[in-house]
Each structure stands twice: as structure tokens, then as C-alpha cells.
Amino acid sequence: EISLRILKNLNATDLCLACCVWSSFSNDDFLWHSLCKNTWGYTSVYKNLRINSNENNYKQVYLKLDEATLTFNSDWKKVK
């Protein structure tokens, strides 16, 4: 419980780094769910998540949303 409280305060980059040491905690869906909600609030993708499914967990959702944000905000004139 203490470990989760500590890890909950990390940003996504630090949480990924913590994954190298504390993989069981830093892959916890609760932590990534919190990051998703804090970063993007509510999105419709949350409705499509299946409970207890490894293929659609909040860590993967966070990484996909983050990548989409970077792609969306990139300079389209530079994209080849």
C-alpha cells in the first residue's frame, strides 16, 4: 500500500523508469488509470476497456493517447 502511494505521485516517464525496478507495482492498472484521468480527464476509450484484460489496460491506453497527442500536435508540414 505504501509503495502504491509513492508510485501514484510519479509522472509517466518516472513510472516507466520505476517499472525496471518495481515492475509488479509500476504496471499496476490503478496507477495508470490515475495518470490517464489526470492527463486527459474522460475519453470514450475508457468505455471500451475490459476488466482483467491484459490487452487493453490503462498503461497501454496511456501510451497510445500520449503517442496520439504527440502526433496530433506535430508540425504536419514536416511529416513525410
PDB file of C-alpha atoms in Angstrom, residues 12-73:
ATOM      1  CA  ALA A  12       4.511   8.686 -16.744  1.00  0.00           C
ATOM      2  CA  THR A  13       8.242   8.878 -17.503  1.00  0.00           C
ATOM      3  CA  ASP A  14       9.241   8.208 -13.920  1.00  0.00           C
ATOM      4  CA  LEU A  15       6.668   5.447 -13.616  1.00  0.00           C
ATOM      5  CA  CYS A  16       8.133   3.728 -16.681  1.00  0.00           C
ATOM      6  CA  LEU A  17      11.598   4.016 -15.130  1.00  0.00           C
ATOM      7  CA  ALA A  18      10.289   2.606 -11.857  1.00  0.00           C
ATOM      8  CA  CYS A  19       8.979  -0.331 -13.869  1.00  0.00           C
ATOM      9  CA  CYS A  20      12.572  -1.503 -14.277  1.00  0.00           C
ATOM     10  CA  VAL A  21      12.886  -1.963 -10.518  1.00  0.00           C
ATOM     11  CA  TRP A  22       9.327  -2.319  -9.269  1.00  0.00           C
ATOM     12  CA  SER A  23       7.639  -3.994 -12.202  1.00  0.00           C
ATOM     13  CA  SER A  24       4.826  -5.519 -10.158  1.00  0.00           C
ATOM     14  CA  PHE A  25       3.837  -2.134  -8.765  1.00  0.00           C
ATOM     15  CA  SER A  26       4.605   0.193 -11.642  1.00  0.00           C
ATOM     16  CA  ASN A  27       2.485  -1.860 -14.037  1.00  0.00           C
ATOM     17  CA  ASP A  28      -0.452  -1.602 -11.656  1.00  0.00           C
ATOM     18  CA  ASP A  29      -3.546  -0.583 -13.604  1.00  0.00           C
ATOM     19  CA  PHE A  30      -4.691   1.689 -10.771  1.00  0.00           C
ATOM     20  CA  LEU A  31      -1.624   3.901 -11.201  1.00  0.00           C
ATOM     21  CA  TRP A  32      -2.004   4.181 -14.975  1.00  0.00           C
ATOM     22  CA  HIS A  33      -5.731   4.774 -14.632  1.00  0.00           C
ATOM     23  CA  SER A  34      -4.940   7.722 -12.387  1.00  0.00           C
ATOM     24  CA  LEU A  35      -2.414   9.093 -14.884  1.00  0.00           C
ATOM     25  CA  CYS A  36      -4.920   8.753 -17.734  1.00  0.00           C
ATOM     26  CA  LYS A  37      -7.648  10.554 -15.830  1.00  0.00           C
ATOM     27  CA  ASN A  38      -5.278  13.306 -14.640  1.00  0.00           C
ATOM     28  CA  THR A  39      -3.858  13.883 -18.118  1.00  0.00           C
ATOM     29  CA  TRP A  40      -6.920  13.509 -20.341  1.00  0.00           C
ATOM     30  CA  GLY A  41      -9.890  13.509 -17.987  1.00  0.00           C
ATOM     31  CA  TYR A  42     -12.618  11.437 -19.587  1.00  0.00           C
ATOM     32  CA  THR A  43     -12.279   9.945 -23.049  1.00  0.00           C
ATOM     33  CA  SER A  44     -14.529   7.466 -24.799  1.00  0.00           C
ATOM     34  CA  VAL A  45     -11.729   4.892 -24.961  1.00  0.00           C
ATOM     35  CA  TYR A  46     -12.260   4.192 -21.248  1.00  0.00           C
ATOM     36  CA  LYS A  47     -15.666   2.661 -22.032  1.00  0.00           C
ATOM     37  CA  ASN A  48     -14.028   0.057 -24.273  1.00  0.00           C
ATOM     38  CA  LEU A  49     -11.632  -1.270 -21.641  1.00  0.00           C
ATOM     39  CA  ARG A  50     -12.259  -4.806 -20.499  1.00  0.00           C
ATOM     40  CA  ILE A  51     -11.718  -5.545 -16.844  1.00  0.00           C
ATOM     41  CA  ASN A  52      -8.919  -8.071 -16.194  1.00  0.00           C
ATOM     42  CA  SER A  53      -7.725  -7.960 -19.791  1.00  0.00           C
ATOM     43  CA  ASN A  54      -4.020  -7.511 -20.455  1.00  0.00           C
ATOM     44  CA  GLU A  55      -4.546  -6.295 -23.985  1.00  0.00           C
ATOM     45  CA  ASN A  56      -6.446  -3.131 -23.025  1.00  0.00           C
ATOM     46  CA  ASN A  57      -5.021  -1.930 -19.748  1.00  0.00           C
ATOM     47  CA  TYR A  58      -4.596   1.695 -18.765  1.00  0.00           C
ATOM     48  CA  LYS A  59      -0.830   1.670 -19.266  1.00  0.00           C
ATOM     49  CA  GLN A  60      -1.316   0.760 -22.922  1.00  0.00           C
ATOM     50  CA  VAL A  61      -4.122   3.319 -23.225  1.00  0.00           C
ATOM     51  CA  TYR A  62      -1.900   5.999 -21.699  1.00  0.00           C
ATOM     52  CA  LEU A  63       0.955   5.215 -24.087  1.00  0.00           C
ATOM     53  CA  LYS A  64      -1.369   5.239 -27.106  1.00  0.00           C
ATOM     54  CA  LEU A  65      -3.025   8.507 -26.082  1.00  0.00           C
ATOM     55  CA  ASP A  66       0.379  10.054 -25.429  1.00  0.00           C
ATOM     56  CA  GLU A  67       1.644   8.986 -28.852  1.00  0.00           C
ATOM     57  CA  ALA A  68      -1.526  10.288 -30.484  1.00  0.00           C
ATOM     58  CA  THR A  69      -1.111  13.612 -28.696  1.00  0.00           C
ATOM     59  CA  LEU A  70       2.443  13.927 -29.965  1.00  0.00           C
ATOM     60  CA  THR A  71       1.396  13.011 -33.492  1.00  0.00           C
ATOM     61  CA  PHE A  72      -1.604  15.330 -33.464  1.00  0.00           C
ATOM     62  CA  ASN A  73       0.438  18.252 -32.158  1.00  0.00           C
TER      63      ASN A  73
END
